[in-house]
Amino acid sequence: MWSSENWKDYELLDASDGERLERWGDYILIRPDPQIIWKTEKRDPRWAKAHGVYKRSKSGGGKWVVSKMPEEWCISYGELTFKLRPMGFKHTGLFPEQAANWDWFSELIRARCAEGKKTSVLNLFAYTGGATAAAAKAGACVCHVDAAKGMVAAAKENLRLSGLADAPVRYIVDDCKKFVERELRRGHTYDGIIMDPPSYGRGPGGEVWKLEECAHELISLAARLMSDDPSFFLVNSYTTGLSPSTMAYMTMDAMGLRGKTEASELGIKVSSTGLYLPAGASARWTNG
């Protein structure tokens, strides 16, 4: 399991009975998590004093039933700063478990920079720019692609807050598959590729798709954009039907069995127990 131990502003305090007790900077939130099927005693007094509590509805969806938090606030990870905005579907605009991946590819980018090599990175389904900020901070030129205009605007703000307003980042509002297909026709390539597709999505015509049904096609298409001197390929999944081994198999197939592929769950340490809560999975490919 891959996990980052470098968070100061985020902490998973406890986990029980389908819920997380989390500290996001100065604010305590309780959010649902279907993987927390155990019902351990909730001894931490902050369970009763949370600034924000999100509850799912039996009819679908949900809402913040307790909201004593501001509409937005900032937290930091190392030299990076992110603005949080509690959203209608329990999200805050940041996935802290992804810091394990930020650390991994940032080291690869810095190593290439030390060799005098430039690194171009394509970040697909890039959301609010956590990976974009980490890659740019490490020294990469980044192409940030997401279909949601609001998410791209949030990414720009996060990079500004991180002192990266003038970093070589290109922001694209577009369907990720269509963008990759156009890049292939243009003959463009990248040294590093990051993919974080949602479990469910909508195509350019409004059609609904499931990641399990199109993951191999998406990975294979993106892999064709790798340069002649590639550094890394990263694909994330929060879909229970896609195990780390499954993603590793698809990644190895897409990369032609060259290089080295590893896959594992991402995890977040629970402070009250010292155990790790599974939070998605990743497959990582490196050239060598």
Tab-separated table of C-alpha atoms in Angstrom:
chain	number	residue	atom	x	y	z
A	1	MET	CA	0.000	0.000	0.000
A	2	TRP	CA	1.256	3.477	-0.909
A	3	SER	CA	0.713	6.333	1.514
A	4	SER	CA	2.157	9.767	2.177
A	5	GLU	CA	3.409	10.488	5.672
A	6	ASN	CA	4.094	14.154	4.865
A	7	TRP	CA	0.699	15.724	5.534
A	8	LYS	CA	0.556	18.365	8.270
A	9	ASP	CA	-2.750	20.079	7.430
A	10	TYR	CA	-4.762	16.887	6.813
A	11	GLU	CA	-5.337	14.011	9.225
A	12	LEU	CA	-7.687	11.021	9.232
A	13	LEU	CA	-8.478	11.017	12.932
A	14	ASP	CA	-10.789	8.004	13.105
A	15	ALA	CA	-12.952	5.725	10.947
A	16	SER	CA	-16.041	3.809	12.043
A	17	ASP	CA	-19.535	2.768	10.952
A	18	GLY	CA	-19.304	4.055	7.392
A	19	GLU	CA	-17.783	7.432	8.281
A	20	ARG	CA	-14.450	9.253	8.344
A	21	LEU	CA	-13.523	11.758	11.042
A	22	GLU	CA	-11.046	14.118	9.370
A	23	ARG	CA	-9.099	17.265	10.160
A	24	TRP	CA	-8.713	19.636	7.232
A	25	GLY	CA	-6.553	22.435	8.592
A	26	ASP	CA	-8.501	23.983	11.478
A	27	TYR	CA	-11.806	22.267	10.653
A	28	ILE	CA	-13.160	18.835	11.565
A	29	LEU	CA	-15.368	17.068	9.015
A	30	ILE	CA	-17.351	13.833	9.058
A	31	ARG	CA	-17.885	12.276	5.632
A	32	PRO	CA	-19.296	8.906	4.511
A	33	ASP	CA	-17.044	6.133	3.205
A	34	PRO	CA	-18.675	2.839	2.114
A	35	GLN	CA	-15.475	0.854	2.731
A	36	ILE	CA	-15.634	1.520	6.481
A	37	ILE	CA	-17.820	-1.457	7.364
A	38	TRP	CA	-16.458	-1.919	10.907
A	39	LYS	CA	-18.278	-0.414	13.897
A	40	THR	CA	-15.581	0.395	16.404
A	41	GLU	CA	-16.269	2.661	19.381
A	42	LYS	CA	-16.107	6.366	18.528
A	43	ARG	CA	-14.016	7.555	21.460
A	44	ASP	CA	-12.611	10.739	19.935
A	45	PRO	CA	-14.669	13.673	21.335
A	46	ARG	CA	-14.406	15.431	17.973
A	47	TRP	CA	-17.050	13.061	16.576
A	48	ALA	CA	-19.564	15.214	18.484
A	49	LYS	CA	-17.956	18.558	17.661
A	50	ALA	CA	-17.461	18.448	13.899
A	51	HIS	CA	-17.688	21.666	11.907
A	52	GLY	CA	-19.138	19.795	8.939
A	53	VAL	CA	-21.172	16.575	8.712
A	54	TYR	CA	-22.264	15.075	5.393
A	55	LYS	CA	-25.071	12.500	5.356
A	56	ARG	CA	-26.221	10.381	2.454
A	57	SER	CA	-29.908	10.250	1.587
A	58	LYS	CA	-31.719	6.907	1.290
A	59	SER	CA	-33.152	8.166	-1.998
A	60	GLY	CA	-29.709	8.999	-3.372
A	61	GLY	CA	-27.314	11.895	-3.059
A	62	GLY	CA	-26.949	13.653	0.265
A	63	LYS	CA	-26.161	16.970	1.930
A	64	TRP	CA	-24.154	18.693	4.641
A	65	VAL	CA	-26.478	18.426	7.646
A	66	VAL	CA	-24.001	20.337	9.833
A	67	SER	CA	-22.137	23.262	8.275
A	68	LYS	CA	-20.206	25.394	10.750
A	69	MET	CA	-17.276	25.696	8.362
A	70	PRO	CA	-16.548	28.557	5.936
A	71	GLU	CA	-17.471	28.236	2.283
A	72	GLU	CA	-13.782	27.896	1.466
A	73	TRP	CA	-10.402	27.778	3.219
A	74	CYS	CA	-6.836	26.754	2.392
A	75	ILE	CA	-4.512	23.957	3.470
A	76	SER	CA	-0.935	23.219	2.446
A	77	TYR	CA	1.104	20.183	1.491
A	78	GLY	CA	4.773	21.092	1.611
A	79	GLU	CA	5.190	24.106	-0.677
A	80	LEU	CA	1.786	23.585	-2.297
A	81	THR	CA	-1.407	25.355	-1.195
A	82	PHE	CA	-4.940	24.290	-2.062
A	83	LYS	CA	-8.297	25.968	-1.602
A	84	LEU	CA	-10.990	23.671	-0.186
A	85	ARG	CA	-14.656	24.036	-1.078
A	86	PRO	CA	-17.100	21.520	0.497
A	87	MET	CA	-19.268	20.336	-2.390
A	88	GLY	CA	-22.700	18.854	-2.793
A	89	PHE	CA	-21.419	15.301	-3.193
A	90	LYS	CA	-19.294	15.121	0.000
A	91	HIS	CA	-16.073	16.188	-1.751
A	92	THR	CA	-13.794	19.018	-0.609
A	93	GLY	CA	-11.932	19.568	-3.883
A	94	LEU	CA	-8.874	17.535	-2.870
A	95	PHE	CA	-8.001	13.850	-2.479
A	96	PRO	CA	-5.233	13.687	0.180
A	97	GLU	CA	-4.281	10.079	-0.610
A	98	GLN	CA	-2.981	11.254	-3.996
A	99	ALA	CA	-0.044	12.935	-2.252
A	100	ALA	CA	1.701	9.542	-2.354
A	101	ASN	CA	1.645	9.768	-6.153
A	102	TRP	CA	2.663	13.441	-6.169
A	103	ASP	CA	5.781	12.516	-4.179
A	104	TRP	CA	6.582	9.637	-6.524
A	105	PHE	CA	6.436	11.438	-9.859
A	106	SER	CA	7.912	14.656	-8.443
A	107	GLU	CA	11.091	12.743	-7.617
A	108	LEU	CA	11.255	11.407	-11.185
A	109	ILE	CA	10.757	14.891	-12.652
A	110	ARG	CA	13.425	16.420	-10.420
A	111	ALA	CA	15.867	13.666	-11.381
A	112	ARG	CA	15.354	14.413	-15.084
A	113	CYS	CA	15.785	18.125	-14.463
A	114	ALA	CA	19.074	17.400	-12.678
A	115	GLU	CA	20.217	15.631	-15.874
A	116	GLY	CA	19.328	18.700	-17.909
A	117	LYS	CA	16.241	17.073	-19.456
A	118	LYS	CA	12.950	18.892	-19.829
A	119	THR	CA	9.830	16.966	-18.832
A	120	SER	CA	6.435	17.500	-20.448
A	121	VAL	CA	3.507	16.052	-18.506
A	122	LEU	CA	-0.084	15.449	-19.606
A	123	ASN	CA	-2.592	15.404	-16.741
A	124	LEU	CA	-5.926	13.930	-17.875
A	125	PHE	CA	-9.141	14.196	-15.809
A	126	ALA	CA	-7.041	16.723	-13.889
A	127	TYR	CA	-9.775	17.988	-11.504
A	128	THR	CA	-8.596	20.845	-9.257
A	129	GLY	CA	-4.934	20.460	-10.133
A	130	GLY	CA	-3.264	18.682	-7.229
A	131	ALA	CA	-1.091	16.609	-9.563
A	132	THR	CA	-0.615	19.573	-11.918
A	133	ALA	CA	0.715	21.718	-9.080
A	134	ALA	CA	3.046	18.972	-7.855
A	135	ALA	CA	4.444	18.321	-11.341
A	136	ALA	CA	4.903	22.024	-12.095
A	137	LYS	CA	6.610	22.586	-8.731
A	138	ALA	CA	9.039	19.762	-9.532
A	139	GLY	CA	9.953	21.500	-12.797
A	140	ALA	CA	7.708	20.007	-15.478
A	141	CYS	CA	5.776	21.700	-18.271
A	142	VAL	CA	2.189	20.530	-17.785
A	143	CYS	CA	-0.887	20.222	-19.983
A	144	HIS	CA	-3.917	20.149	-17.649
A	145	VAL	CA	-7.103	18.720	-19.194
A	146	ASP	CA	-10.558	18.435	-17.647
A	147	ALA	CA	-14.048	18.604	-19.134
A	148	ALA	CA	-15.424	20.783	-16.306
A	149	LYS	CA	-14.751	24.493	-16.708
A	150	GLY	CA	-15.227	25.102	-12.980
A	151	MET	CA	-12.605	22.495	-12.061
A	152	VAL	CA	-10.077	24.047	-14.443
A	153	ALA	CA	-10.722	27.463	-12.868
A	154	ALA	CA	-10.149	25.926	-9.419
A	155	ALA	CA	-6.864	24.420	-10.657
A	156	LYS	CA	-5.647	27.820	-11.841
A	157	GLU	CA	-6.444	29.255	-8.422
A	158	ASN	CA	-4.594	26.438	-6.639
A	159	LEU	CA	-1.485	26.989	-8.740
A	160	ARG	CA	-1.653	30.721	-8.053
A	161	LEU	CA	-1.873	30.031	-4.324
A	162	SER	CA	1.139	27.717	-4.653
A	163	GLY	CA	3.227	30.445	-6.292
A	164	LEU	CA	2.917	28.799	-9.700
A	165	ALA	CA	0.815	31.360	-11.581
A	166	ASP	CA	3.612	31.817	-14.116
A	167	ALA	CA	4.588	28.144	-14.348
A	168	PRO	CA	4.518	26.567	-17.836
A	169	VAL	CA	1.024	25.085	-17.535
A	170	ARG	CA	-1.499	24.898	-20.365
A	171	TYR	CA	-5.143	24.595	-19.229
A	172	ILE	CA	-7.589	22.813	-21.537
A	173	VAL	CA	-11.356	22.453	-21.026
A	174	ASP	CA	-12.196	19.430	-23.146
A	175	ASP	CA	-13.328	15.813	-23.192
A	176	CYS	CA	-10.158	13.895	-22.318
A	177	LYS	CA	-10.561	11.103	-24.865
A	178	LYS	CA	-11.261	13.544	-27.684
A	179	PHE	CA	-8.260	15.634	-26.665
A	180	VAL	CA	-5.959	12.579	-26.698
A	181	GLU	CA	-7.223	11.608	-30.149
A	182	ARG	CA	-6.484	15.110	-31.450
A	183	GLU	CA	-3.015	15.098	-29.876
A	184	LEU	CA	-2.282	11.814	-31.649
A	185	ARG	CA	-3.298	13.325	-34.992
A	186	ARG	CA	-1.096	16.355	-34.276
A	187	GLY	CA	1.877	14.148	-33.467
A	188	HIS	CA	2.332	15.632	-29.991
A	189	THR	CA	4.041	13.552	-27.288
A	190	TYR	CA	4.662	13.756	-23.530
A	191	ASP	CA	7.361	12.437	-21.211
A	192	GLY	CA	4.935	11.758	-18.373
A	193	ILE	CA	1.207	11.002	-18.345
A	194	ILE	CA	-1.193	11.100	-15.388
A	195	MET	CA	-4.734	9.727	-15.653
A	196	ASP	CA	-7.366	9.941	-12.917
A	197	PRO	CA	-10.649	9.066	-14.635
A	198	PRO	CA	-13.902	9.019	-12.640
A	199	SER	CA	-15.798	5.780	-12.116
A	200	TYR	CA	-18.689	7.194	-14.125
A	201	GLY	CA	-18.715	9.967	-16.676
A	202	ARG	CA	-20.414	11.469	-19.668
A	203	GLY	CA	-19.051	11.590	-23.180
A	204	PRO	CA	-19.107	14.656	-25.450
A	205	GLY	CA	-22.608	13.744	-26.624
A	206	GLY	CA	-23.943	13.314	-23.089
A	207	GLU	CA	-23.702	9.533	-23.180
A	208	VAL	CA	-23.015	7.803	-19.859
A	209	TRP	CA	-19.953	5.573	-19.629
A	210	LYS	CA	-18.472	3.332	-16.938
A	211	LEU	CA	-14.738	3.202	-16.368
A	212	GLU	CA	-14.652	-0.619	-16.293
A	213	GLU	CA	-15.992	-0.659	-19.850
A	214	CYS	CA	-13.562	1.852	-21.354
A	215	ALA	CA	-10.467	1.805	-19.113
A	216	HIS	CA	-8.364	-0.312	-21.470
A	217	GLU	CA	-9.173	1.882	-24.457
A	218	LEU	CA	-8.385	5.083	-22.514
A	219	ILE	CA	-5.076	3.726	-21.199
A	220	SER	CA	-4.050	2.388	-24.602
A	221	LEU	CA	-4.824	5.681	-26.344
A	222	ALA	CA	-2.958	7.767	-23.783
A	223	ALA	CA	0.058	5.457	-23.871
A	224	ARG	CA	0.490	6.203	-27.578
A	225	LEU	CA	1.318	9.807	-26.613
A	226	MET	CA	4.483	8.804	-24.763
A	227	SER	CA	7.682	10.358	-26.103
A	228	ASP	CA	10.775	8.506	-27.322
A	229	ASP	CA	12.399	9.212	-23.938
A	230	PRO	CA	9.472	8.623	-21.550
A	231	SER	CA	9.676	8.966	-17.795
A	232	PHE	CA	6.434	7.723	-16.231
A	233	PHE	CA	2.812	6.728	-16.752
A	234	LEU	CA	0.347	6.847	-13.854
A	235	VAL	CA	-3.268	5.709	-13.833
A	236	ASN	CA	-5.554	6.008	-10.799
A	237	SER	CA	-8.879	4.364	-10.055
A	238	TYR	CA	-11.539	4.645	-7.376
A	239	THR	CA	-13.622	1.947	-9.060
A	240	THR	CA	-13.972	-1.186	-6.928
A	241	GLY	CA	-14.201	-3.356	-10.048
A	242	LEU	CA	-10.680	-2.354	-11.122
A	243	SER	CA	-8.116	-3.936	-8.819
A	244	PRO	CA	-4.475	-2.789	-8.771
A	245	SER	CA	-3.488	-5.981	-10.597
A	246	THR	CA	-6.081	-5.347	-13.299
A	247	MET	CA	-4.787	-1.832	-13.870
A	248	ALA	CA	-1.199	-3.088	-13.906
A	249	TYR	CA	-2.104	-5.640	-16.584
A	250	MET	CA	-3.715	-2.988	-18.798
A	251	THR	CA	-0.814	-0.616	-18.277
A	252	MET	CA	1.798	-3.241	-19.144
A	253	ASP	CA	-0.168	-4.181	-22.238
A	254	ALA	CA	-0.442	-0.537	-23.327
A	255	MET	CA	3.288	0.080	-22.778
A	256	GLY	CA	4.281	-3.015	-24.764
A	257	LEU	CA	5.680	-4.867	-21.731
A	258	ARG	CA	8.680	-2.500	-21.603
A	259	GLY	CA	9.876	-0.666	-18.533
A	260	LYS	CA	8.679	-1.467	-15.023
A	261	THR	CA	5.076	-1.505	-13.803
A	262	GLU	CA	3.948	-1.591	-10.175
A	263	ALA	CA	0.452	-1.382	-8.743
A	264	SER	CA	-0.966	-1.042	-5.261
A	265	GLU	CA	-3.746	0.421	-3.171
A	266	LEU	CA	-3.465	3.972	-1.909
A	267	GLY	CA	-3.966	4.331	1.808
A	268	ILE	CA	-4.490	6.935	4.514
A	269	LYS	CA	-3.221	6.283	8.033
A	270	VAL	CA	-5.924	6.393	10.722
A	271	SER	CA	-4.449	8.253	13.695
A	272	SER	CA	-6.566	6.495	16.334
A	273	THR	CA	-5.478	2.975	15.326
A	274	GLY	CA	-2.299	3.294	13.246
A	275	LEU	CA	-4.002	1.204	10.544
A	276	TYR	CA	-4.451	2.305	6.935
A	277	LEU	CA	-7.774	2.991	5.228
A	278	PRO	CA	-7.817	1.899	1.554
A	279	ALA	CA	-8.541	4.896	-0.689
A	280	GLY	CA	-8.332	3.940	-4.336
A	281	ALA	CA	-5.531	2.305	-6.265
A	282	SER	CA	-2.820	3.200	-8.763
A	283	ALA	CA	-0.656	1.598	-11.429
A	284	ARG	CA	2.752	3.193	-12.002
A	285	TRP	CA	5.001	2.628	-15.007
A	286	THR	CA	8.578	3.863	-15.256
A	287	ASN	CA	11.052	3.601	-18.109
A	288	GLY	CA	13.710	1.303	-16.799
